[in-house]
CSV table of C-alpha atoms and ligand atoms in Angstrom, one decimal:
chain,number,residue,atom,x,y,z
A,13,MET,CA,-24.3,30.5,-15.6
A,14,GLN,CA,-21.5,28.5,-17.1
A,15,ILE,CA,-21.3,25.2,-15.9
A,16,ILE,CA,-18.2,23.6,-16.0
A,17,LYS,CA,-18.0,19.9,-16.1
A,18,ASP,CA,-15.7,18.0,-14.6
A,19,ARG,CA,-12.4,17.1,-15.9
A,20,ILE,CA,-10.5,13.8,-13.6
A,21,LEU,CA,-6.7,12.6,-13.7
A,22,VAL,CA,-6.2,9.3,-12.7
A,23,ILE,CA,-2.8,8.6,-11.6
A,24,GLY,CA,-1.8,5.0,-10.7
A,25,ALA,CA,-4.8,4.1,-13.0
A,26,CYS,CA,-2.8,1.0,-14.1
A,27,GLY,CA,-3.0,-0.6,-10.7
A,28,GLN,CA,-5.0,-3.1,-8.7
A,29,ILE,CA,-7.6,0.2,-8.1
A,30,GLY,CA,-6.8,1.8,-10.7
A,31,VAL,CA,-8.3,-0.2,-13.6
A,32,GLU,CA,-11.1,-0.5,-11.9
A,33,LEU,CA,-11.8,2.8,-10.8
A,34,THR,CA,-11.0,4.6,-13.7
A,35,THR,CA,-13.4,1.8,-15.7
A,36,GLU,CA,-16.5,2.8,-13.2
A,37,LEU,CA,-15.3,6.7,-13.7
A,38,ARG,CA,-15.7,6.6,-17.5
A,39,ARG,CA,-18.9,5.1,-16.9
A,40,ILE,CA,-20.5,7.4,-14.7
A,41,TYR,CA,-18.9,10.9,-16.3
A,42,GLY,CA,-17.9,9.8,-20.2
A,43,SER,CA,-14.4,8.8,-21.2
A,44,GLU,CA,-13.4,11.7,-22.6
A,45,ASN,CA,-13.5,13.2,-19.2
A,46,VAL,CA,-11.5,10.6,-17.3
A,47,LEU,CA,-7.5,10.9,-18.1
A,48,ALA,CA,-5.8,7.6,-17.1
A,49,SER,CA,-2.3,7.6,-16.2
A,50,ASP,CA,0.3,5.4,-14.9
A,51,LEU,CA,4.3,5.0,-15.1
A,52,ARG,CA,3.5,1.9,-16.8
A,53,GLU,CA,2.4,0.9,-20.1
A,54,GLU,CA,-1.7,1.4,-20.5
A,55,HIS,CA,-2.9,-1.7,-18.7
A,56,PRO,CA,-5.0,-3.8,-21.4
A,57,LEU,CA,-8.3,-3.5,-19.7
A,58,LEU,CA,-8.3,0.1,-19.9
A,59,LYS,CA,-7.1,0.4,-24.1
A,60,GLY,CA,-9.4,1.4,-26.3
A,61,THR,CA,-11.7,3.1,-23.5
A,62,GLY,CA,-10.5,6.6,-23.0
A,63,PRO,CA,-7.6,8.6,-23.2
A,64,TYR,CA,-4.2,7.7,-22.2
A,65,VAL,CA,-1.0,9.3,-20.9
A,66,ASN,CA,2.7,8.3,-19.2
A,67,CYS,CA,3.1,10.2,-16.4
A,68,ASP,CA,5.6,10.3,-13.3
A,69,VAL,CA,4.0,11.8,-10.6
A,70,MET,CA,7.4,12.5,-8.9
A,71,ASN,CA,8.1,15.0,-12.0
A,72,LYS,CA,5.6,18.1,-10.8
A,73,GLU,CA,6.5,20.2,-13.4
A,74,MET,CA,5.1,17.4,-16.3
A,75,LEU,CA,2.1,16.7,-14.1
A,76,HIS,CA,1.4,21.1,-13.5
A,77,VAL,CA,1.6,20.9,-17.4
A,78,LEU,CA,-1.0,17.8,-17.4
A,79,VAL,CA,-3.5,19.3,-15.5
A,80,ILE,CA,-3.3,22.9,-17.4
A,81,ARG,CA,-3.2,20.8,-20.7
A,82,HIS,CA,-6.5,19.1,-20.1
A,83,ASN,CA,-8.1,21.3,-17.7
A,84,ILE,CA,-8.6,19.1,-15.6
A,85,THR,CA,-10.7,19.6,-12.2
A,86,GLN,CA,-9.9,16.9,-10.2
A,87,ILE,CA,-7.3,14.5,-9.3
A,88,TYR,CA,-7.4,10.6,-7.9
A,89,LEU,CA,-4.4,9.4,-6.6
A,90,LEU,CA,-3.3,6.2,-6.3
A,91,ALA,CA,0.2,5.8,-7.1
A,92,ALA,CA,2.3,4.6,-4.0
A,93,ILE,CA,4.5,2.0,-2.6
A,94,LEU,CA,2.3,-0.7,-0.5
A,95,SER,CA,3.3,-2.1,2.5
A,96,ALA,CA,5.6,-5.5,1.9
A,97,THR,CA,7.5,-3.3,-1.0
A,98,GLY,CA,8.3,-0.3,1.4
A,99,GLU,CA,9.8,-2.6,4.1
A,100,LYS,CA,12.3,-3.7,1.2
A,101,ASN,CA,13.1,0.3,0.8
A,102,PRO,CA,11.8,2.1,3.5
A,103,ALA,CA,14.1,5.5,2.0
A,104,LEU,CA,12.0,5.0,-1.2
A,105,ALA,CA,8.6,4.2,0.0
A,106,TRP,CA,8.3,7.1,2.2
A,107,HIS,CA,9.9,9.7,-0.9
A,108,ILE,CA,7.4,8.1,-3.5
A,109,ASN,CA,4.3,8.0,-1.2
A,110,MET,CA,4.9,11.6,0.6
A,111,GLN,CA,6.9,13.7,-2.6
A,112,SER,CA,3.0,12.3,-5.1
A,113,LEU,CA,0.8,13.9,-2.4
A,114,LEU,CA,2.5,16.5,-1.8
A,115,ASN,CA,2.7,17.7,-5.3
A,116,VAL,CA,-0.8,16.8,-6.3
A,117,LEU,CA,-1.9,18.7,-3.5
A,118,GLU,CA,0.3,21.6,-4.5
A,119,ILE,CA,-0.8,21.5,-7.9
A,120,ALA,CA,-4.8,21.5,-6.5
A,121,ARG,CA,-3.7,24.7,-4.6
A,122,GLU,CA,-2.4,26.7,-7.3
A,123,GLU,CA,-4.7,25.7,-9.8
A,124,LYS,CA,-7.8,25.5,-7.5
A,125,LEU,CA,-9.0,22.3,-8.4
A,126,HIS,CA,-12.7,21.2,-7.6
A,127,LYS,CA,-11.7,17.7,-5.8
A,128,ILE,CA,-8.9,15.7,-4.8
A,129,TYR,CA,-9.2,11.9,-3.9
A,130,TRP,CA,-6.0,9.8,-2.1
A,131,PRO,CA,-6.0,6.9,-0.3
A,132,SER,CA,-4.9,5.9,3.0
A,133,SER,CA,-4.8,2.8,5.1
A,134,ILE,CA,-6.0,0.0,7.9
A,135,ALA,CA,-2.1,0.5,8.2
A,136,VAL,CA,-2.0,3.7,9.9
A,137,PHE,CA,-2.9,1.8,12.9
A,138,GLY,CA,-0.3,0.2,14.9
A,139,PRO,CA,0.1,-2.5,17.8
A,140,THR,CA,-1.1,0.3,20.2
A,141,SER,CA,-4.5,0.8,19.0
A,142,PRO,CA,-7.6,-1.3,19.9
A,143,ARG,CA,-7.5,-4.8,17.8
A,144,THR,CA,-10.8,-4.8,17.3
A,145,ASN,CA,-13.4,-2.2,16.1
A,146,THR,CA,-10.6,0.2,16.3
A,147,PRO,CA,-12.0,3.5,16.4
A,148,GLN,CA,-11.8,6.7,13.6
A,149,HIS,CA,-9.6,8.6,16.5
A,150,THR,CA,-7.7,6.6,18.6
A,151,ILE,CA,-4.0,5.7,19.7
A,152,ILE,CA,-2.1,5.8,16.4
A,153,GLU,CA,1.1,4.8,16.3
A,154,PRO,CA,2.3,2.8,12.9
A,155,THR,CA,5.3,0.6,12.9
A,156,THR,CA,5.7,-0.1,9.0
A,157,ILE,CA,6.9,2.8,6.8
A,158,TYR,CA,4.0,2.3,4.8
A,159,GLY,CA,1.8,3.0,7.4
A,160,ILE,CA,4.0,6.0,8.6
A,161,SER,CA,3.6,7.8,5.2
A,162,LYS,CA,0.0,7.1,5.2
A,163,TYR,CA,-0.5,8.6,8.6
A,164,ALA,CA,1.9,11.7,7.4
A,165,GLY,CA,-0.1,11.9,4.2
A,166,GLU,CA,-3.8,12.1,6.1
A,167,ARG,CA,-2.4,15.1,8.6
A,168,TRP,CA,-0.9,16.8,4.9
A,169,CYS,CA,-4.7,16.1,3.8
A,170,GLU,CA,-6.3,17.7,6.7
A,171,TYR,CA,-3.8,20.8,6.5
A,172,PHE,CA,-4.3,21.2,3.3
A,173,HIS,CA,-7.9,21.9,3.7
A,174,ALA,CA,-7.8,23.3,6.7
A,175,HIS,CA,-5.6,26.2,5.3
A,176,PHE,CA,-6.0,26.8,1.8
A,177,GLY,CA,-9.8,25.3,1.6
A,178,VAL,CA,-8.3,22.3,-1.3
A,179,ASP,CA,-11.2,20.0,-0.9
A,180,VAL,CA,-9.0,16.2,-0.6
A,181,ARG,CA,-11.2,13.4,0.8
A,182,SER,CA,-9.7,10.3,1.6
A,183,LEU,CA,-10.5,6.6,2.7
A,184,ARG,CA,-8.3,4.2,5.3
A,185,TYR,CA,-9.4,1.1,2.7
A,186,PRO,CA,-9.0,-2.1,4.4
A,187,GLY,CA,-7.3,-5.0,2.7
A,188,LEU,CA,-8.9,-5.1,-0.9
A,189,ILE,CA,-9.7,-8.5,-3.3
A,190,SER,CA,-10.0,-8.4,-6.6
A,191,TYR,CA,-9.8,-10.6,-10.0
A,192,LYS,CA,-9.2,-7.5,-12.9
A,193,SER,CA,-5.8,-6.0,-12.2
A,194,ALA,CA,-3.0,-7.9,-9.8
A,195,PRO,CA,-2.3,-6.4,-6.1
A,196,GLY,CA,1.1,-4.2,-5.8
A,197,GLY,CA,3.1,-5.7,-3.3
A,198,GLY,CA,0.7,-5.6,0.5
A,199,THR,CA,0.4,-8.0,3.5
A,200,THR,CA,-3.5,-9.0,1.9
A,201,ASP,CA,-2.5,-10.1,-1.0
A,202,TYR,CA,-2.5,-13.5,0.2
A,203,ALA,CA,-6.5,-13.3,0.2
A,204,VAL,CA,-6.2,-12.5,-3.5
A,205,GLU,CA,-3.7,-15.0,-4.5
A,206,ILE,CA,-5.7,-17.7,-2.7
A,207,TYR,CA,-8.3,-17.6,-5.6
A,208,HIS,CA,-6.1,-18.1,-8.0
A,209,GLU,CA,-4.2,-20.8,-6.6
A,210,ALA,CA,-7.1,-22.5,-5.7
A,211,LEU,CA,-8.3,-22.8,-9.0
A,212,ARG,CA,-5.1,-23.9,-10.6
A,213,ASP,CA,-3.6,-26.5,-8.5
A,214,LYS,CA,-6.2,-26.8,-5.5
A,215,GLU,CA,-3.7,-26.0,-2.8
A,216,TYR,CA,-2.1,-23.1,-1.4
A,217,THR,CA,0.6,-21.8,0.9
A,218,SER,CA,-0.4,-18.7,3.2
A,219,PHE,CA,2.0,-16.3,4.3
A,220,LEU,CA,-0.1,-15.3,7.4
A,221,SER,CA,-0.5,-17.9,10.2
A,222,GLU,CA,-3.9,-19.4,9.8
A,223,ASP,CA,-5.9,-17.3,12.9
A,224,THR,CA,-4.6,-13.8,11.5
A,225,TYR,CA,-7.6,-11.9,10.7
A,226,LEU,CA,-7.5,-8.6,9.0
A,227,PRO,CA,-10.0,-6.4,7.6
A,228,MET,CA,-11.0,-7.0,4.4
A,229,MET,CA,-13.0,-5.5,1.8
A,230,TYR,CA,-14.0,-6.9,-2.3
A,231,MET,CA,-13.5,-4.3,-5.1
A,232,PRO,CA,-16.7,-4.0,-5.9
A,233,ASP,CA,-18.2,-1.9,-2.2
A,234,ALA,CA,-14.1,-0.1,-2.4
A,235,ILE,CA,-14.7,1.4,-5.7
A,236,ARG,CA,-18.8,2.6,-4.5
A,237,ALA,CA,-17.4,3.8,-1.4
A,238,THR,CA,-14.6,5.7,-3.3
A,239,ILE,CA,-17.5,7.4,-5.4
A,240,GLU,CA,-19.6,7.8,-2.7
A,241,LEU,CA,-17.7,10.1,-0.8
A,242,MET,CA,-16.2,11.9,-3.5
A,243,GLU,CA,-20.3,12.5,-4.5
A,244,ALA,CA,-21.1,13.8,-1.3
A,245,PRO,CA,-21.9,17.1,-0.6
A,246,ALA,CA,-18.7,18.8,1.1
A,247,GLU,CA,-20.4,19.9,4.1
A,248,LYS,CA,-21.3,16.2,4.8
A,249,ILE,CA,-17.6,15.2,5.4
A,250,SER,CA,-16.8,15.9,8.8
A,251,ILE,CA,-13.0,14.0,8.4
A,252,ARG,CA,-10.4,15.5,6.8
A,253,SER,CA,-7.7,13.2,7.8
A,254,SER,CA,-9.0,10.0,6.2
A,255,TYR,CA,-12.2,8.5,7.4
A,256,ASN,CA,-12.1,4.1,8.4
A,257,LEU,CA,-14.2,1.8,6.1
A,258,SER,CA,-15.0,-1.7,7.1
A,259,ALA,CA,-16.8,-4.8,5.1
A,260,MET,CA,-15.5,-7.7,6.4
A,261,SER,CA,-12.9,-9.6,8.9
A,262,PHE,CA,-11.7,-13.2,8.0
A,263,SER,CA,-8.3,-15.4,8.4
A,264,PRO,CA,-6.5,-17.5,6.3
A,265,LYS,CA,-8.5,-20.2,7.9
A,266,GLU,CA,-11.9,-18.7,7.1
A,267,ILE,CA,-11.1,-18.0,3.5
A,268,SER,CA,-9.8,-21.6,2.7
A,269,ALA,CA,-13.2,-22.4,4.7
A,270,SER,CA,-15.4,-20.7,2.0
A,271,ILE,CA,-13.8,-21.6,-0.8
A,272,GLN,CA,-13.8,-25.3,0.4
A,273,LYS,CA,-18.0,-24.6,-0.1
A,274,HIS,CA,-16.9,-24.5,-4.2
A,275,ILE,CA,-14.1,-26.7,-4.4
A,276,PRO,CA,-14.1,-28.9,-1.3
A,277,GLU,CA,-10.6,-30.5,-2.9
A,278,PHE,CA,-8.6,-27.5,-1.9
A,279,THR,CA,-5.9,-27.3,0.8
A,280,ILE,CA,-4.2,-24.3,2.6
A,281,ALA,CA,-0.5,-24.8,4.3
A,282,TYR,CA,1.0,-22.1,6.4
A,283,LYS,CA,4.6,-21.0,6.1
A,284,GLU,CA,4.4,-17.2,7.6
A,285,ASP,CA,7.2,-14.7,6.5
A,286,PHE,CA,8.0,-11.2,7.0
A,287,ARG,CA,4.6,-9.9,6.2
A,288,GLN,CA,3.3,-11.9,9.2
A,289,GLN,CA,4.9,-9.4,11.3
A,290,ILE,CA,2.9,-6.8,9.5
A,291,ALA,CA,0.0,-8.0,10.1
A,292,ASN,CA,0.7,-8.9,13.6
A,293,GLY,CA,0.7,-4.8,14.2
A,294,TRP,CA,-2.5,-3.9,12.5
A,295,PRO,CA,-6.2,-4.1,13.4
A,296,GLN,CA,-8.6,-7.1,13.3
A,297,SER,CA,-11.7,-4.9,12.5
A,298,ILE,CA,-12.7,-1.8,12.0
A,299,ASP,CA,-15.4,0.7,13.3
A,300,ASP,CA,-16.6,2.4,10.0
A,301,SER,CA,-19.7,4.3,12.4
A,302,GLN,CA,-18.5,8.2,11.1
A,303,ALA,CA,-18.7,7.1,7.3
A,304,GLN,CA,-22.3,5.4,8.1
A,305,LYS,CA,-23.5,8.6,9.6
A,306,ASP,CA,-21.6,11.1,7.2
A,307,TRP,CA,-22.5,9.6,3.6
A,308,ASN,CA,-24.1,7.0,4.7
A,309,TRP,CA,-21.4,3.9,3.8
A,310,LYS,CA,-23.2,-0.1,3.7
A,311,PRO,CA,-20.9,-2.8,2.7
A,312,GLN,CA,-22.7,-5.4,0.2
A,313,TYR,CA,-20.5,-8.0,0.3
A,314,ASP,CA,-19.6,-10.7,2.7
A,315,LEU,CA,-16.6,-13.2,3.0
A,316,ASP,CA,-18.9,-16.0,0.9
A,317,ALA,CA,-20.4,-13.5,-1.5
A,318,MET,CA,-16.9,-12.1,-2.3
A,319,THR,CA,-15.8,-16.0,-2.7
A,320,GLU,CA,-18.6,-17.2,-5.0
A,321,ASP,CA,-18.0,-14.1,-7.0
A,322,MET,CA,-14.1,-14.5,-7.3
A,323,LEU,CA,-13.7,-17.9,-8.1
A,324,LYS,CA,-17.0,-17.6,-11.1
A,325,ASN,CA,-15.5,-14.7,-12.5
A,326,LEU,CA,-11.6,-16.0,-12.3
A,327,ALA,CA,-12.8,-19.4,-13.8
B,422,NAD,P1,-0.8,-0.8,-7.0
B,422,NAD,O1,0.7,-1.2,-6.7
B,422,NAD,O2,-1.5,-1.9,-7.7
B,422,NAD,O3,-1.0,1.0,-7.9
B,422,NAD,C1,-0.4,1.7,-7.8
B,422,NAD,C2,0.3,2.5,-9.5
B,422,NAD,O4,0.7,3.3,-9.2
B,422,NAD,C3,1.1,1.1,-10.2
B,422,NAD,O5,0.2,0.9,-11.2
B,422,NAD,C4,1.9,2.0,-10.8
B,422,NAD,O6,2.8,1.7,-12.2
B,422,NAD,C5,1.9,3.2,-10.0
B,422,NAD,N1,2.9,4.1,-9.8
B,422,NAD,C6,3.8,3.8,-9.1
B,422,NAD,N2,4.5,5.3,-9.2
B,422,NAD,C7,4.4,6.0,-10.1
B,422,NAD,C8,4.8,7.0,-10.3
B,422,NAD,N3,6.1,7.7,-9.9
B,422,NAD,N4,4.0,8.2,-11.3
B,422,NAD,C9,3.0,7.4,-11.7
B,422,NAD,N5,2.5,6.3,-11.4
B,422,NAD,C10,3.4,5.3,-10.7
B,422,NAD,O7,-1.7,-0.2,-6.1
B,422,NAD,P2,-3.1,0.0,-5.7
B,422,NAD,O8,-3.4,-1.6,-4.8
B,422,NAD,O9,-3.7,0.1,-6.9
B,422,NAD,O10,-3.4,1.0,-4.7
B,422,NAD,C11,-3.3,2.3,-4.5
B,422,NAD,C12,-3.5,3.2,-3.6
B,422,NAD,O11,-4.5,2.4,-2.6
B,422,NAD,C13,-1.9,2.7,-2.9
B,422,NAD,O12,-1.9,4.3,-2.4
B,422,NAD,C14,-2.5,2.3,-1.6
B,422,NAD,O13,-1.6,2.6,-0.7
B,422,NAD,C15,-4.0,2.3,-1.2
B,422,NAD,N6,-4.2,1.1,-0.9
B,422,NAD,C16,-4.2,-0.2,-1.1
B,422,NAD,C17,-4.8,-1.4,-0.7
B,422,NAD,C18,-4.8,-2.8,-1.8
B,422,NAD,O14,-5.4,-3.5,-0.4
B,422,NAD,N7,-4.9,-2.6,-2.6
B,422,NAD,C19,-5.4,-1.0,1.0
B,422,NAD,C20,-5.5,0.2,1.3
B,422,NAD,C21,-4.7,1.3,0.8
B,423,LIG,N1,-3.6,-4.1,1.3
B,423,LIG,C1,-2.7,-2.8,1.7
B,423,LIG,C2,-1.3,-3.5,2.3
B,423,LIG,O1,-1.4,-4.7,2.6
B,423,LIG,C3,-3.4,-2.2,2.6
B,423,LIG,O2,-2.7,-0.9,2.9
B,423,LIG,O3,-0.2,-3.5,2.1
């Protein structure tokens, strides 16, 4: 019997998630088996760690050639326009977020790729969804173009699985916090900026109000969740749209109090901007019991453990 080794393509490898996910995939599956790609120049943390190509996911022909030439069997599609940037140019956000996914799903079908990963977001939920402990299946009426594109993407994933047997898997990430690669224009980015500014200036002005609670997750948990989902046997995956995923929920006031345990002189001020309205339509906490049940999901970091690690690494 011939055993075919998986060859992985990461699209959007130089973004906030991509840098850390690519690094971990290379550690697990071998550097030479993980091809990183992005529109941008190679991220400094990826340089010298494995193969890299410039590729625009919107160019389906080029992407198709790349997949064939490198014998790719799995794709992680991370390229997207996030919530805050999306509201500034809705047509572009819709075009990129939808067409990138359709290009990848079509190629996966044509080339019979083994597995596809594509992230969705808590942004699929809207003001009519239950705000706390938001269930997997509930009213979903997103009001941002980012949320609309993620929800449509989830339906496409389920469709390609049901009709063409494409093994596509997905997580609805909460806001992700990390120190290795900068976030790319989301509403939850304040929870990354605050650590940088706490260390540099000992003060931060939040663009969300003090009691705006949002679901959040530290990047090591997000990377582990992604790989655990992708490694789970196909018969364990009962959700082919996208899994709810949860770790912690906090407000700007609470993250500030967590930072003050390490930097007592740190102060926070509040000046809301257009991102407040986006946050107002999102859940405050998420019920991820289906992920726990299907593939044993369990987060490791809470707010204080994350704060300690962020401050230590950024310092
Ligand atoms: P990011 O903006 O940091 O990175 C996206 C990367 O994609 C960038 O490096 C960008 O250069 C690249 N890219 C953009 N257009 C491209 C194109 N046409 N071709 C090739 N590459 C292109 O985003 P991220 O935070 O790493 O998010 C990755 C995925 O996870 C996205 O789908 C996002 O919606 C989702 N997500 C992220 C978060 C979060 O908090 N970071 C939360 C929920 C969901
Ligand atoms: N962190 C992302 C954003 O704020 C959520 O998908 O856009």
